[in-house]
Coordinates of C-alpha atoms in Angstrom, one line a residue:
M10 CA 16.9 116.1 98.0
A11 CA 19.9 115.1 100.0
E12 CA 22.5 117.5 99.6
D13 CA 25.5 116.0 97.9
A14 CA 28.3 115.3 100.5
P15 CA 31.4 118.2 101.0
R16 CA 34.1 117.2 98.5
R17 CA 37.0 116.3 100.7
Q18 CA 40.0 118.5 100.0
P19 CA 43.6 117.5 98.7
T20 CA 46.3 116.8 100.1
L21 CA 49.7 117.5 100.2
D22 CA 50.8 114.5 99.6
E23 CA 48.7 114.1 96.5
V24 CA 49.7 117.2 95.3
A25 CA 53.6 115.6 95.4
E26 CA 52.6 112.4 93.8
R27 CA 50.9 114.0 91.2
A28 CA 53.7 116.4 90.6
G29 CA 56.0 113.4 90.6
V30 CA 58.1 115.4 93.6
S31 CA 58.8 114.8 97.7
R32 CA 56.4 115.7 99.7
S33 CA 59.1 117.8 101.1
V34 CA 59.9 119.8 98.0
A35 CA 55.7 120.3 97.4
S36 CA 55.9 122.1 100.4
R37 CA 58.9 124.2 99.6
A38 CA 57.4 124.5 96.4
L39 CA 53.8 126.2 97.5
N40 CA 55.7 128.4 100.0
N41 CA 58.9 130.0 97.4
A42 CA 61.6 128.4 99.9
P43 CA 65.1 128.2 98.1
H44 CA 66.5 125.1 96.0
V45 CA 63.7 123.4 94.3
S46 CA 64.5 124.1 90.3
R47 CA 62.0 125.4 88.3
A48 CA 60.9 122.7 87.0
K49 CA 59.9 120.9 89.3
R50 CA 58.3 124.6 91.4
E51 CA 56.2 124.1 87.6
A52 CA 55.4 120.8 88.3
V53 CA 53.4 121.4 91.8
E54 CA 51.9 124.9 90.5
R55 CA 50.2 122.2 87.9
A56 CA 49.2 120.1 90.2
V57 CA 47.4 122.2 92.1
R58 CA 45.4 124.3 90.1
Q59 CA 44.5 120.3 88.5
L60 CA 43.4 119.4 92.3
G61 CA 42.5 122.6 93.8
Y62 CA 44.4 122.2 96.7
V63 CA 44.4 125.0 99.5
P64 CA 46.6 125.2 101.7
N65 CA 46.2 124.8 105.5
P66 CA 47.2 128.3 106.7
T67 CA 49.1 126.5 110.2
A68 CA 51.0 124.1 108.0
R69 CA 52.2 127.0 105.9
A70 CA 53.6 128.6 109.0
L71 CA 55.4 126.0 109.8
A72 CA 56.9 124.9 106.4
T73 CA 58.2 128.7 105.9
R74 CA 60.6 127.0 108.4
Q75 CA 62.0 125.4 105.9
T76 CA 66.1 126.2 104.9
G77 CA 66.3 123.8 102.0
A78 CA 69.3 122.5 103.4
A79 CA 70.8 119.3 105.7
A80 CA 73.9 119.4 107.9
L81 CA 76.1 116.6 108.0
V82 CA 78.7 117.5 111.9
V83 CA 81.5 115.5 111.7
S84 CA 82.8 115.8 115.9
G85 CA 86.8 115.7 115.1
E86 CA 89.9 117.2 115.2
D87 CA 91.7 117.6 111.9
P88 CA 90.1 119.4 109.7
S89 CA 91.0 118.0 106.6
I90 CA 89.0 115.0 108.2
F91 CA 86.3 114.8 105.4
A92 CA 89.5 114.0 103.2
D93 CA 89.8 110.7 104.4
P94 CA 88.5 108.1 102.6
F95 CA 86.1 106.8 104.7
F96 CA 84.3 110.3 105.1
A97 CA 84.2 111.2 101.8
Q98 CA 82.0 108.2 100.1
V99 CA 79.8 109.3 103.4
I100 CA 80.0 112.9 101.6
V101 CA 78.7 110.8 98.1
G102 CA 76.2 108.8 99.4
A103 CA 74.7 111.6 101.8
S104 CA 74.9 113.6 98.8
A105 CA 73.0 111.6 96.2
A106 CA 70.2 111.1 98.8
L107 CA 69.5 114.7 100.1
E108 CA 70.1 115.9 96.4
E109 CA 66.4 114.0 95.5
A110 CA 64.7 115.7 97.9
D111 CA 66.4 119.0 96.9
L112 CA 67.6 119.3 100.0
H113 CA 71.3 120.7 99.7
L114 CA 74.0 119.5 102.1
M115 CA 76.2 121.6 104.5
L116 CA 79.0 120.1 106.2
C117 CA 80.3 120.8 109.7
L118 CA 82.9 119.9 111.7
A119 CA 82.7 120.9 115.6
A120 CA 86.8 120.9 115.9
S121 CA 87.6 123.1 118.5
D122 CA 85.0 125.0 121.1
R123 CA 84.3 126.8 119.3
G124 CA 82.9 124.9 116.2
R125 CA 81.5 122.7 119.1
K126 CA 78.9 126.5 120.2
R127 CA 78.9 127.1 116.3
V128 CA 77.0 123.3 116.0
A129 CA 75.1 123.6 118.7
E130 CA 73.6 126.9 118.6
L131 CA 72.8 125.1 114.8
L132 CA 71.0 122.3 116.2
R133 CA 68.7 125.0 118.3
S134 CA 67.5 127.2 116.2
R135 CA 66.5 125.1 112.9
G136 CA 69.4 126.2 111.0
A137 CA 68.8 123.5 109.1
D138 CA 65.7 121.0 108.3
G139 CA 67.4 118.1 110.0
A140 CA 71.3 117.3 111.0
M141 CA 73.2 114.1 110.7
L142 CA 76.2 113.4 113.0
M143 CA 79.0 111.8 113.2
A144 CA 82.0 110.3 115.1
L145 CA 80.7 111.3 117.9
R146 CA 82.8 110.4 121.4
E147 CA 81.9 109.0 124.5
D148 CA 80.4 111.6 126.4
D149 CA 80.5 113.8 123.5
P150 CA 79.0 117.6 124.4
L151 CA 77.2 117.3 121.0
T152 CA 75.7 114.5 122.5
P153 CA 73.1 115.7 124.6
V154 CA 72.5 119.3 122.7
A155 CA 71.4 116.6 119.2
E156 CA 68.7 114.8 122.3
K157 CA 66.9 118.4 122.4
A158 CA 67.6 119.9 118.6
Q159 CA 64.5 121.3 117.6
M160 CA 65.0 119.2 114.2
P161 CA 65.2 116.1 113.3
V162 CA 68.5 114.3 114.0
V163 CA 70.1 111.4 112.4
F164 CA 73.1 109.5 114.2
G165 CA 75.6 107.7 112.5
G166 CA 76.7 104.6 114.1
R167 CA 75.9 105.0 117.9
P168 CA 77.3 107.1 120.7
V169 CA 78.8 105.6 124.0
G170 CA 76.5 104.4 126.5
T171 CA 73.5 105.7 125.0
T172 CA 71.1 104.6 121.4
P173 CA 69.9 107.3 120.5
R174 CA 65.8 106.7 118.5
W175 CA 67.3 107.3 114.3
Y176 CA 70.9 106.2 113.8
V177 CA 72.4 104.2 110.8
D178 CA 75.4 101.8 112.2
V179 CA 77.2 98.5 110.6
D180 CA 77.7 95.6 112.1
N181 CA 81.0 96.7 113.8
V182 CA 80.7 93.4 116.0
G183 CA 79.8 90.7 113.4
G184 CA 82.9 91.9 111.3
A185 CA 85.3 92.1 113.5
R186 CA 84.6 88.6 114.3
K187 CA 84.7 87.3 111.2
A188 CA 87.9 88.8 110.4
T189 CA 89.1 87.5 113.8
E190 CA 87.9 83.7 112.9
H191 CA 89.3 84.1 109.8
L192 CA 93.0 84.0 111.4
L193 CA 92.2 81.7 113.6
S194 CA 90.9 79.5 110.4
R195 CA 94.3 79.7 109.3
G196 CA 95.4 78.1 112.3
L197 CA 96.9 80.9 113.8
T198 CA 97.2 81.6 117.8
R199 CA 98.7 84.8 119.1
V200 CA 96.5 86.6 116.6
A201 CA 96.5 90.5 118.2
T202 CA 94.4 93.4 117.6
I203 CA 95.0 96.9 116.4
C204 CA 91.2 98.5 117.6
G205 CA 90.1 102.2 116.9
R206 CA 90.2 105.1 120.2
L207 CA 87.5 103.5 122.8
D208 CA 86.4 106.5 123.6
T209 CA 83.8 105.4 120.3
E210 CA 81.2 103.1 120.4
A211 CA 83.1 101.5 116.6
G212 CA 86.2 101.1 118.3
R213 CA 84.7 99.4 121.0
A214 CA 82.3 97.0 119.3
R215 CA 85.3 95.8 116.8
Y216 CA 87.5 94.8 119.9
R217 CA 84.1 93.8 121.5
G218 CA 83.9 91.1 118.2
Y219 CA 88.0 90.6 117.9
R220 CA 87.4 89.5 121.7
D221 CA 84.4 87.3 121.5
A222 CA 86.4 85.3 118.4
M223 CA 89.2 84.7 120.3
L224 CA 86.9 83.3 123.7
A225 CA 84.8 80.9 121.6
A226 CA 88.2 79.1 120.3
G227 CA 89.6 78.5 123.3
L228 CA 91.9 81.4 123.2
D229 CA 93.1 84.4 125.7
P230 CA 92.5 87.7 124.1
L231 CA 95.5 89.5 123.9
P232 CA 95.6 93.7 125.5
P233 CA 94.9 95.7 122.0
Q234 CA 96.7 98.3 121.0
E235 CA 95.1 101.2 120.2
G236 CA 94.9 103.5 117.3
D237 CA 92.6 106.3 115.9
F238 CA 91.6 104.7 112.9
T239 CA 94.8 106.9 110.4
E240 CA 98.0 105.2 108.9
H241 CA 100.3 106.6 111.1
S242 CA 98.9 104.8 114.5
G243 CA 98.7 101.9 112.6
A244 CA 102.1 101.4 112.5
V245 CA 103.2 102.8 115.5
A246 CA 101.1 100.6 117.1
M247 CA 101.9 97.8 114.9
A248 CA 105.6 98.3 116.6
A249 CA 104.6 98.2 119.8
L250 CA 103.2 94.7 119.5
L251 CA 106.6 93.6 118.0
A252 CA 108.4 94.8 121.1
N253 CA 106.0 93.9 123.4
R254 CA 104.6 90.9 121.4
P255 CA 107.6 89.2 119.3
E256 CA 105.2 85.8 118.6
V257 CA 102.4 87.4 116.8
E258 CA 101.6 85.2 114.0
G259 CA 98.0 87.6 112.9
V260 CA 97.4 91.0 113.8
F261 CA 92.9 92.3 112.8
A262 CA 93.4 96.1 112.6
A263 CA 89.6 97.7 113.3
G264 CA 90.6 100.0 110.2
D265 CA 92.1 99.8 106.7
N266 CA 94.7 103.2 107.1
M267 CA 95.2 101.1 110.3
A268 CA 96.0 98.1 108.8
V269 CA 98.7 99.3 106.4
G270 CA 100.6 101.6 108.0
A271 CA 100.9 98.0 110.1
L272 CA 102.1 96.8 107.3
R273 CA 104.6 98.8 106.9
T274 CA 106.3 98.0 110.2
L275 CA 106.2 94.8 109.2
R276 CA 108.4 95.5 106.0
K277 CA 110.6 97.1 108.0
A278 CA 110.8 94.7 110.5
G279 CA 111.5 92.0 107.7
R280 CA 108.5 90.3 108.6
Q281 CA 106.9 88.4 105.7
V282 CA 103.1 89.2 105.3
P283 CA 101.6 86.7 105.7
A284 CA 104.3 84.2 105.6
D285 CA 105.2 85.2 109.2
V286 CA 102.2 87.5 110.3
A287 CA 98.9 87.6 108.6
V288 CA 96.9 91.4 108.6
V289 CA 93.7 92.3 108.4
G290 CA 91.4 95.1 107.8
F291 CA 88.5 96.6 108.0
D292 CA 86.1 99.0 105.7
D293 CA 87.1 97.2 102.7
L294 CA 89.0 101.4 101.4
S295 CA 90.5 101.4 97.9
V296 CA 94.0 101.4 100.5
S297 CA 93.1 97.7 101.4
R298 CA 93.2 97.0 97.2
N299 CA 96.0 99.1 96.5
A300 CA 98.6 97.5 99.7
D301 CA 101.6 95.3 99.3
P302 CA 100.7 92.3 99.7
P303 CA 96.8 93.5 99.2
L304 CA 94.6 93.3 102.1
T305 CA 91.6 90.8 103.4
T306 CA 89.2 93.4 104.9
V307 CA 86.2 93.8 106.1
H308 CA 83.4 95.9 103.9
Q309 CA 81.5 97.2 105.2
P310 CA 78.7 99.6 103.2
I311 CA 80.3 103.2 103.1
A312 CA 79.0 105.3 100.6
A313 CA 75.5 103.2 101.6
L314 CA 75.6 104.2 105.1
G315 CA 75.7 108.2 104.5
R316 CA 72.4 107.5 101.8
E317 CA 70.2 105.2 104.5
M318 CA 71.2 108.3 106.8
A319 CA 69.5 111.1 104.8
R320 CA 66.9 109.5 103.4
M321 CA 66.0 109.0 107.7
L322 CA 66.6 111.9 107.8
V323 CA 64.5 113.1 105.2
A324 CA 61.7 110.9 106.1
L325 CA 61.6 112.6 109.1
V326 CA 61.6 115.8 107.5
N327 CA 58.5 114.8 106.2
G328 CA 56.8 113.8 109.4
Q329 CA 57.8 110.3 109.1
D330 CA 58.7 108.0 111.8
P331 CA 61.5 105.9 110.0
T332 CA 63.6 102.7 112.1
A333 CA 66.9 102.5 113.6
L334 CA 68.8 100.8 110.8
I335 CA 72.1 98.2 111.2
L336 CA 73.6 97.3 107.9
P337 CA 75.6 94.1 106.7
T338 CA 79.2 93.4 106.2
H339 CA 81.3 91.0 104.9
L340 CA 84.7 89.4 104.6
V341 CA 86.7 90.4 101.4
V342 CA 89.8 87.9 101.1
R343 CA 93.2 89.1 99.4
S344 CA 96.5 88.2 99.9
S345 CA 97.8 89.4 103.2
A346 CA 95.9 86.8 105.1

């Protein structure tokens, strides 16, 4: 009589499916890692007994290195940046996705040489299961460190001058082009832009969208007035525009905060919006709806940006190979243009 064929050993994926948890949660539960709820740990143990699962020793050794946490790293100079409405929404989206995978969110700010060294050490030493990097500027020292990191890294927005393998971004060029085309559709020809920082990819991409729309309409783009995405910088840039280009009829501001600053300057100068100068922003933050007048703006899915970054990171932690993602934008028309 022929011998029975050897029984195939169940896999960790099958244990996770039987327990109703993600692969990373099942792995951490089997290795007594932190940040796994009692209910999920018991579900994994029950699935192991039912399936007769025997952990692979090599996989177990690797799994014990998991920390149960993912880092969101922002390269910026202001410690209050996490209170900015944009980053607050990113955090909400990322937290929700990480919670589904039972991963805790670590917030890291690279605001000084000391802070950047601390983040670089985190990336080199596997101080987290993975990291999400945002707001990197041209020649940012964290970019090459991230490319050599000993953990999965997902970029929120592309760094200047390079295209990483894993990133989530929004259609900055297309959104800026739609904003400018909207101003041109009102019959305006003297349209200027308050761009974001030109040492960031978002700042450059949104300027490219403005320039492309102007050239397509047969108009010469005006030199950009650069801001840093804050309300104050938008007010200062708008004052410079009125001084240098008093004939300006429309303004595309590459961020809602800058657009609100521009509205404040126009009001002080006695210019009516949109009768004298029409204004369009970018982001669709709550400040755009509460502006006076309410701001026409480009909606970008900010919470989805955070959520998709975290989902991509979880996929990498689980050994998958996700593809880069660009999220769509669309115009929201209100009273300012």
